[in-house]
């Protein structure tokens, strides 16, 4: 993990939001940004995920449930290990 003194206030808030997630939780980048106090900063959440090692990146998906394009297989496997169903490169929403 990156030294927290190396993070902006927003980045530290994103880390706190993601560290509070539990197995099976899934959030969109926008939801993480809003919870971190900066709605509309969804793209910046991706930057935090790249910068800070050890965060549960697999619990974050696009707003439409789409998995990350460059690693959909590993993304789906990590979610499945936590009981989250995926189909055709997207999280299957309950209901």
Short mmCIF file of N, CA, C and O in Angstrom, two decimals:
data_model
loop_
_atom_site.label_atom_id
_atom_site.label_comp_id
_atom_site.label_asym_id
_atom_site.label_seq_id
_atom_site.Cartn_x
_atom_site.Cartn_y
_atom_site.Cartn_z
N UNK A 1 0.84 -1.18 0.00
CA UNK A 1 0.00 0.00 0.00
C UNK A 1 0.88 1.24 0.00
O UNK A 1 1.95 1.27 0.58
N UNK A 2 0.40 2.28 -0.63
CA UNK A 2 1.13 3.54 -0.68
C UNK A 2 1.06 4.24 0.66
O UNK A 2 0.04 4.20 1.34
N UNK A 3 2.13 4.91 1.02
CA UNK A 3 2.17 5.72 2.23
C UNK A 3 1.04 6.76 2.14
O UNK A 3 0.94 7.48 1.16
N UNK A 4 0.19 6.84 3.16
CA UNK A 4 -0.96 7.73 3.10
C UNK A 4 -0.56 9.20 3.00
O UNK A 4 -1.34 10.02 2.54
N UNK A 5 0.66 9.54 3.41
CA UNK A 5 1.11 10.93 3.28
C UNK A 5 1.35 11.30 1.82
O UNK A 5 1.45 12.47 1.48
N UNK A 6 1.40 10.30 0.96
CA UNK A 6 1.61 10.49 -0.47
C UNK A 6 0.28 10.67 -1.21
O UNK A 6 0.27 10.85 -2.41
N UNK A 7 -0.84 10.63 -0.49
CA UNK A 7 -2.15 10.69 -1.11
C UNK A 7 -2.83 12.04 -0.86
O UNK A 7 -2.66 12.63 0.20
N UNK A 8 -3.63 12.44 -1.83
CA UNK A 8 -4.45 13.63 -1.63
C UNK A 8 -5.60 13.26 -0.69
O UNK A 8 -5.84 12.07 -0.40
N UNK A 9 -6.34 14.25 -0.25
CA UNK A 9 -7.48 13.99 0.63
C UNK A 9 -8.50 13.09 -0.07
O UNK A 9 -9.03 12.15 0.52
N UNK A 10 -8.77 13.37 -1.35
CA UNK A 10 -9.71 12.55 -2.10
C UNK A 10 -9.18 11.12 -2.25
O UNK A 10 -9.93 10.16 -2.05
N UNK A 11 -7.92 10.97 -2.59
CA UNK A 11 -7.36 9.63 -2.75
C UNK A 11 -7.45 8.84 -1.45
O UNK A 11 -7.81 7.66 -1.46
N UNK A 12 -7.15 9.49 -0.34
CA UNK A 12 -7.25 8.82 0.97
C UNK A 12 -8.69 8.43 1.26
O UNK A 12 -8.95 7.36 1.81
N UNK A 13 -9.65 9.27 0.85
CA UNK A 13 -11.06 8.96 1.05
C UNK A 13 -11.47 7.76 0.21
O UNK A 13 -12.23 6.90 0.66
N UNK A 14 -10.97 7.68 -1.02
CA UNK A 14 -11.26 6.53 -1.89
C UNK A 14 -10.70 5.26 -1.25
O UNK A 14 -11.39 4.22 -1.20
N UNK A 15 -9.49 5.32 -0.75
CA UNK A 15 -8.89 4.16 -0.08
C UNK A 15 -9.77 3.73 1.08
O UNK A 15 -10.06 2.53 1.25
N UNK A 16 -10.24 4.67 1.88
CA UNK A 16 -11.09 4.34 3.04
C UNK A 16 -12.39 3.68 2.59
O UNK A 16 -12.84 2.69 3.20
N UNK A 17 -13.01 4.19 1.53
CA UNK A 17 -14.25 3.60 1.02
C UNK A 17 -13.99 2.16 0.59
O UNK A 17 -14.74 1.24 0.94
N UNK A 18 -12.93 1.95 -0.18
CA UNK A 18 -12.65 0.59 -0.69
C UNK A 18 -12.23 -0.37 0.41
O UNK A 18 -12.59 -1.54 0.37
N UNK A 19 -11.50 0.12 1.38
CA UNK A 19 -11.10 -0.75 2.49
C UNK A 19 -12.29 -1.15 3.35
O UNK A 19 -12.25 -2.15 4.04
N UNK A 20 -13.37 -0.38 3.30
CA UNK A 20 -14.57 -0.69 4.08
C UNK A 20 -15.50 -1.69 3.37
O UNK A 20 -16.44 -2.18 3.97
N UNK A 21 -15.19 -2.00 2.11
CA UNK A 21 -16.03 -2.97 1.40
C UNK A 21 -15.77 -4.37 1.94
O UNK A 21 -14.71 -4.65 2.48
N UNK A 22 -16.77 -5.20 1.77
CA UNK A 22 -16.66 -6.58 2.23
C UNK A 22 -16.83 -7.52 1.05
O UNK A 22 -17.35 -7.12 0.01
N UNK A 23 -16.40 -8.76 1.20
CA UNK A 23 -16.58 -9.72 0.11
C UNK A 23 -18.03 -9.74 -0.38
O UNK A 23 -18.96 -9.76 0.42
N UNK A 24 -18.18 -9.67 -1.70
CA UNK A 24 -19.50 -9.67 -2.30
C UNK A 24 -20.03 -8.28 -2.60
O UNK A 24 -20.99 -8.12 -3.34
N UNK A 25 -19.41 -7.25 -2.01
CA UNK A 25 -19.81 -5.87 -2.31
C UNK A 25 -19.33 -5.51 -3.71
O UNK A 25 -18.22 -5.88 -4.11
N UNK A 26 -20.15 -4.78 -4.44
CA UNK A 26 -19.78 -4.28 -5.76
C UNK A 26 -20.27 -2.84 -5.85
O UNK A 26 -21.41 -2.55 -5.50
N UNK A 27 -19.38 -1.95 -6.27
CA UNK A 27 -19.72 -0.53 -6.42
C UNK A 27 -19.24 -0.05 -7.78
O UNK A 27 -18.26 -0.57 -8.30
N UNK A 28 -19.90 0.96 -8.30
CA UNK A 28 -19.41 1.57 -9.54
C UNK A 28 -18.34 2.60 -9.17
O UNK A 28 -18.26 3.06 -8.03
N UNK A 29 -17.55 2.97 -10.16
CA UNK A 29 -16.54 4.00 -9.94
C UNK A 29 -17.21 5.27 -9.43
O UNK A 29 -16.70 5.94 -8.53
N UNK A 30 -18.36 5.62 -9.99
CA UNK A 30 -19.09 6.81 -9.58
C UNK A 30 -19.58 6.73 -8.14
O UNK A 30 -19.56 7.73 -7.41
N UNK A 31 -20.04 5.56 -7.73
CA UNK A 31 -20.48 5.38 -6.35
C UNK A 31 -19.32 5.55 -5.38
O UNK A 31 -19.47 6.17 -4.32
N UNK A 32 -18.17 5.02 -5.74
CA UNK A 32 -16.99 5.17 -4.89
C UNK A 32 -16.63 6.66 -4.78
O UNK A 32 -16.38 7.16 -3.68
N UNK A 33 -16.63 7.35 -5.91
CA UNK A 33 -16.30 8.78 -5.91
C UNK A 33 -17.27 9.56 -5.04
O UNK A 33 -16.85 10.43 -4.25
N UNK A 34 -18.56 9.27 -5.16
CA UNK A 34 -19.56 9.98 -4.36
C UNK A 34 -19.36 9.70 -2.87
O UNK A 34 -19.42 10.62 -2.05
N UNK A 35 -19.12 8.43 -2.53
CA UNK A 35 -18.89 8.09 -1.12
C UNK A 35 -17.63 8.76 -0.58
O UNK A 35 -17.55 9.06 0.60
N UNK A 36 -16.68 8.99 -1.46
CA UNK A 36 -15.42 9.64 -1.05
C UNK A 36 -15.56 11.16 -1.02
O UNK A 36 -14.59 11.86 -0.76
N UNK A 37 -16.76 11.64 -1.32
CA UNK A 37 -17.01 13.08 -1.20
C UNK A 37 -16.79 13.89 -2.46
O UNK A 37 -16.77 15.12 -2.40
N UNK A 38 -16.63 13.21 -3.60
CA UNK A 38 -16.40 13.95 -4.83
C UNK A 38 -17.19 13.33 -5.98
O UNK A 38 -16.63 12.70 -6.88
N UNK A 39 -18.53 13.52 -5.96
CA UNK A 39 -19.33 12.96 -7.05
C UNK A 39 -18.83 13.49 -8.39
O UNK A 39 -18.42 14.64 -8.49
N UNK A 40 -18.85 12.67 -9.37
CA UNK A 40 -18.37 13.09 -10.69
C UNK A 40 -16.90 12.80 -10.93
O UNK A 40 -16.39 13.05 -12.01
N UNK A 41 -16.22 12.25 -9.95
CA UNK A 41 -14.79 11.96 -10.08
C UNK A 41 -14.54 10.47 -10.29
O UNK A 41 -13.54 9.92 -9.82
N UNK A 42 -15.44 9.83 -11.04
CA UNK A 42 -15.32 8.38 -11.25
C UNK A 42 -13.99 8.00 -11.88
O UNK A 42 -13.37 7.01 -11.48
N UNK A 43 -13.54 8.77 -12.86
CA UNK A 43 -12.27 8.44 -13.53
C UNK A 43 -11.10 8.51 -12.57
O UNK A 43 -10.15 7.73 -12.66
N UNK A 44 -11.17 9.43 -11.63
CA UNK A 44 -10.10 9.57 -10.64
C UNK A 44 -10.01 8.35 -9.73
O UNK A 44 -8.93 8.03 -9.23
N UNK A 45 -11.13 7.68 -9.52
CA UNK A 45 -11.12 6.45 -8.71
C UNK A 45 -10.23 5.41 -9.39
O UNK A 45 -9.45 4.73 -8.72
N UNK A 46 -10.33 5.31 -10.69
CA UNK A 46 -9.45 4.39 -11.43
C UNK A 46 -7.98 4.71 -11.21
O UNK A 46 -7.16 3.81 -11.06
N UNK A 47 -7.66 5.99 -11.15
CA UNK A 47 -6.29 6.40 -10.89
C UNK A 47 -5.81 5.96 -9.51
O UNK A 47 -4.66 5.55 -9.34
N UNK A 48 -6.70 6.05 -8.53
CA UNK A 48 -6.34 5.60 -7.18
C UNK A 48 -6.11 4.10 -7.17
O UNK A 48 -5.16 3.60 -6.56
N UNK A 49 -6.96 3.36 -7.88
CA UNK A 49 -6.78 1.90 -7.95
C UNK A 49 -5.44 1.52 -8.58
O UNK A 49 -4.84 0.52 -8.19
N UNK A 50 -5.00 2.32 -9.55
CA UNK A 50 -3.69 2.05 -10.17
C UNK A 50 -2.54 2.41 -9.23
O UNK A 50 -1.51 1.75 -9.22
N UNK A 51 -2.73 3.47 -8.45
CA UNK A 51 -1.65 3.98 -7.61
C UNK A 51 -1.45 3.19 -6.31
O UNK A 51 -0.32 2.98 -5.88
N UNK A 52 -2.54 2.76 -5.71
CA UNK A 52 -2.47 2.14 -4.39
C UNK A 52 -2.62 0.61 -4.52
O UNK A 52 -3.66 0.12 -4.91
N UNK A 53 -1.57 -0.08 -4.17
CA UNK A 53 -1.59 -1.54 -4.23
C UNK A 53 -2.40 -2.11 -3.08
O UNK A 53 -2.48 -1.52 -2.02
N UNK A 54 -2.98 -3.27 -3.32
CA UNK A 54 -3.65 -4.00 -2.26
C UNK A 54 -5.12 -3.67 -2.06
O UNK A 54 -5.75 -4.26 -1.19
N UNK A 55 -5.65 -2.75 -2.84
CA UNK A 55 -7.07 -2.43 -2.72
C UNK A 55 -7.90 -3.48 -3.45
O UNK A 55 -7.44 -4.06 -4.44
N UNK A 56 -9.13 -3.73 -3.01
CA UNK A 56 -9.98 -4.73 -3.66
C UNK A 56 -10.57 -4.16 -4.97
O UNK A 56 -11.76 -3.90 -5.08
N UNK A 57 -9.74 -4.01 -5.98
CA UNK A 57 -10.12 -3.40 -7.25
C UNK A 57 -11.26 -4.13 -7.94
O UNK A 57 -12.04 -3.54 -8.67
N UNK A 58 -11.36 -5.43 -7.70
CA UNK A 58 -12.36 -6.25 -8.38
C UNK A 58 -13.78 -5.91 -7.91
O UNK A 58 -14.74 -6.29 -8.56
N UNK A 59 -13.93 -5.20 -6.81
CA UNK A 59 -15.25 -4.81 -6.31
C UNK A 59 -15.76 -3.53 -6.96
O UNK A 59 -16.84 -3.05 -6.61
N UNK A 60 -15.01 -3.00 -7.92
CA UNK A 60 -15.39 -1.77 -8.61
C UNK A 60 -15.64 -2.08 -10.08
O UNK A 60 -14.80 -2.69 -10.74
N UNK A 61 -16.80 -1.65 -10.57
CA UNK A 61 -17.19 -1.90 -11.96
C UNK A 61 -17.70 -0.60 -12.57
O UNK A 61 -17.95 0.37 -11.87
N UNK A 62 -17.88 -0.61 -13.88
CA UNK A 62 -18.47 0.54 -14.56
C UNK A 62 -19.92 0.69 -14.11
O UNK A 62 -20.52 -0.24 -13.56
N UNK A 63 -20.51 1.83 -14.36
CA UNK A 63 -21.88 2.11 -13.92
C UNK A 63 -22.90 1.13 -14.50
O UNK A 63 -23.95 0.90 -13.91
N UNK A 64 -22.58 0.54 -15.64
CA UNK A 64 -23.49 -0.43 -16.25
C UNK A 64 -23.16 -1.87 -15.86
O UNK A 64 -23.68 -2.82 -16.44
N UNK A 65 -22.27 -2.03 -14.87
CA UNK A 65 -21.91 -3.36 -14.39
C UNK A 65 -20.80 -4.04 -15.17
O UNK A 65 -20.40 -5.16 -14.88
N UNK A 66 -20.27 -3.33 -16.17
CA UNK A 66 -19.22 -3.89 -17.03
C UNK A 66 -17.93 -4.09 -16.24
O UNK A 66 -17.51 -3.26 -15.46
N UNK A 67 -17.29 -5.23 -16.50
CA UNK A 67 -15.99 -5.53 -15.88
C UNK A 67 -14.90 -4.75 -16.61
O UNK A 67 -15.10 -4.29 -17.73
N UNK A 68 -13.72 -4.66 -15.99
CA UNK A 68 -12.64 -3.92 -16.64
C UNK A 68 -12.23 -4.62 -17.93
O UNK A 68 -12.09 -5.83 -17.97
N UNK A 69 -12.07 -3.86 -19.01
CA UNK A 69 -11.85 -4.46 -20.32
C UNK A 69 -10.55 -5.25 -20.47
O UNK A 69 -10.51 -6.22 -21.21
N UNK A 70 -9.50 -4.87 -19.78
CA UNK A 70 -8.21 -5.52 -20.00
C UNK A 70 -8.02 -6.80 -19.20
O UNK A 70 -7.11 -7.57 -19.48
N UNK A 71 -8.87 -7.02 -18.21
CA UNK A 71 -8.73 -8.22 -17.37
C UNK A 71 -10.09 -8.80 -17.00
O UNK A 71 -10.33 -9.13 -15.84
N UNK A 72 -11.01 -8.96 -17.95
CA UNK A 72 -12.35 -9.42 -17.58
C UNK A 72 -12.37 -10.81 -16.95
O UNK A 72 -13.17 -11.08 -16.06
N UNK A 73 -11.48 -11.71 -17.40
CA UNK A 73 -11.48 -13.06 -16.86
C UNK A 73 -11.07 -13.06 -15.39
O UNK A 73 -11.75 -13.65 -14.55
N UNK A 74 -9.96 -12.40 -15.06
CA UNK A 74 -9.53 -12.37 -13.66
C UNK A 74 -10.51 -11.57 -12.81
O UNK A 74 -10.75 -11.92 -11.64
N UNK A 75 -11.11 -10.53 -13.38
CA UNK A 75 -12.11 -9.74 -12.66
C UNK A 75 -13.30 -10.63 -12.31
O UNK A 75 -13.74 -10.68 -11.14
N UNK A 76 -13.80 -11.38 -13.28
CA UNK A 76 -14.93 -12.27 -13.05
C UNK A 76 -14.59 -13.36 -12.04
O UNK A 76 -15.42 -13.71 -11.19
N UNK A 77 -13.38 -13.89 -12.11
CA UNK A 77 -12.96 -14.95 -11.18
C UNK A 77 -12.93 -14.44 -9.75
O UNK A 77 -13.37 -15.12 -8.82
N UNK A 78 -12.38 -13.24 -9.55
CA UNK A 78 -12.31 -12.68 -8.20
C UNK A 78 -13.71 -12.41 -7.65
O UNK A 78 -13.98 -12.66 -6.48
N UNK A 79 -14.60 -11.90 -8.50
CA UNK A 79 -15.97 -11.66 -8.05
C UNK A 79 -16.68 -12.97 -7.74
O UNK A 79 -17.38 -13.08 -6.73
N UNK A 80 -16.50 -13.97 -8.60
CA UNK A 80 -17.14 -15.26 -8.38
C UNK A 80 -16.69 -15.87 -7.05
O UNK A 80 -17.49 -16.48 -6.34
N UNK A 81 -15.42 -15.69 -6.70
CA UNK A 81 -14.90 -16.21 -5.44
C UNK A 81 -15.59 -15.58 -4.24
O UNK A 81 -15.60 -16.15 -3.15
N UNK A 82 -16.21 -14.42 -4.46
CA UNK A 82 -16.93 -13.73 -3.39
C UNK A 82 -18.44 -13.88 -3.54
O UNK A 82 -19.21 -13.21 -2.85
N UNK A 83 -18.87 -14.73 -4.47
CA UNK A 83 -20.28 -15.00 -4.63
C UNK A 83 -21.03 -14.06 -5.55
O UNK A 83 -22.25 -14.05 -5.58
N UNK A 84 -20.30 -13.27 -6.35
CA UNK A 84 -20.93 -12.33 -7.27
C UNK A 84 -20.97 -12.97 -8.65
O UNK A 84 -19.95 -13.39 -9.18
N UNK A 85 -22.16 -13.01 -9.23
CA UNK A 85 -22.34 -13.62 -10.54
C UNK A 85 -22.05 -12.61 -11.65
O UNK A 85 -22.42 -11.44 -11.56
N UNK A 86 -21.37 -13.08 -12.69
CA UNK A 86 -21.13 -12.27 -13.87
C UNK A 86 -21.58 -13.05 -15.10
O UNK A 86 -21.62 -14.28 -15.09
N UNK A 87 -21.93 -12.31 -16.14
CA UNK A 87 -22.35 -12.93 -17.39
C UNK A 87 -22.07 -11.96 -18.52
O UNK A 87 -22.39 -10.77 -18.41
N UNK A 88 -21.44 -12.46 -19.57
CA UNK A 88 -21.13 -11.62 -20.74
C UNK A 88 -20.36 -10.35 -20.38
O UNK A 88 -20.63 -9.28 -20.90
N UNK A 89 -19.42 -10.48 -19.45
CA UNK A 89 -18.55 -9.35 -19.10
C UNK A 89 -19.19 -8.30 -18.21
O UNK A 89 -18.68 -7.19 -18.08
N UNK A 90 -20.29 -8.67 -17.54
CA UNK A 90 -20.97 -7.72 -16.65
C UNK A 90 -21.41 -8.43 -15.36
O UNK A 90 -21.66 -9.63 -15.36
N UNK A 91 -21.53 -7.64 -14.31
CA UNK A 91 -22.08 -8.15 -13.06
C UNK A 91 -23.57 -8.37 -13.27
O UNK A 91 -24.26 -7.53 -13.86
N UNK A 92 -24.06 -9.50 -12.81
CA UNK A 92 -25.50 -9.79 -12.87
C UNK A 92 -26.11 -9.18 -11.61
O UNK A 92 -25.79 -9.57 -10.49
N UNK A 93 -26.97 -8.19 -11.83
CA UNK A 93 -27.60 -7.52 -10.70
C UNK A 93 -28.72 -8.38 -10.13
O UNK A 93 -29.48 -8.98 -10.90
N UNK A 94 -28.84 -8.42 -8.80
CA UNK A 94 -29.89 -9.23 -8.20
C UNK A 94 -31.27 -8.68 -8.57
O UNK A 94 -31.45 -7.50 -8.75
N UNK A 95 -32.22 -9.57 -8.63
CA UNK A 95 -33.60 -9.16 -8.84
C UNK A 95 -34.07 -9.47 -10.15
O UNK A 95 -34.68 -9.42 -10.97
#
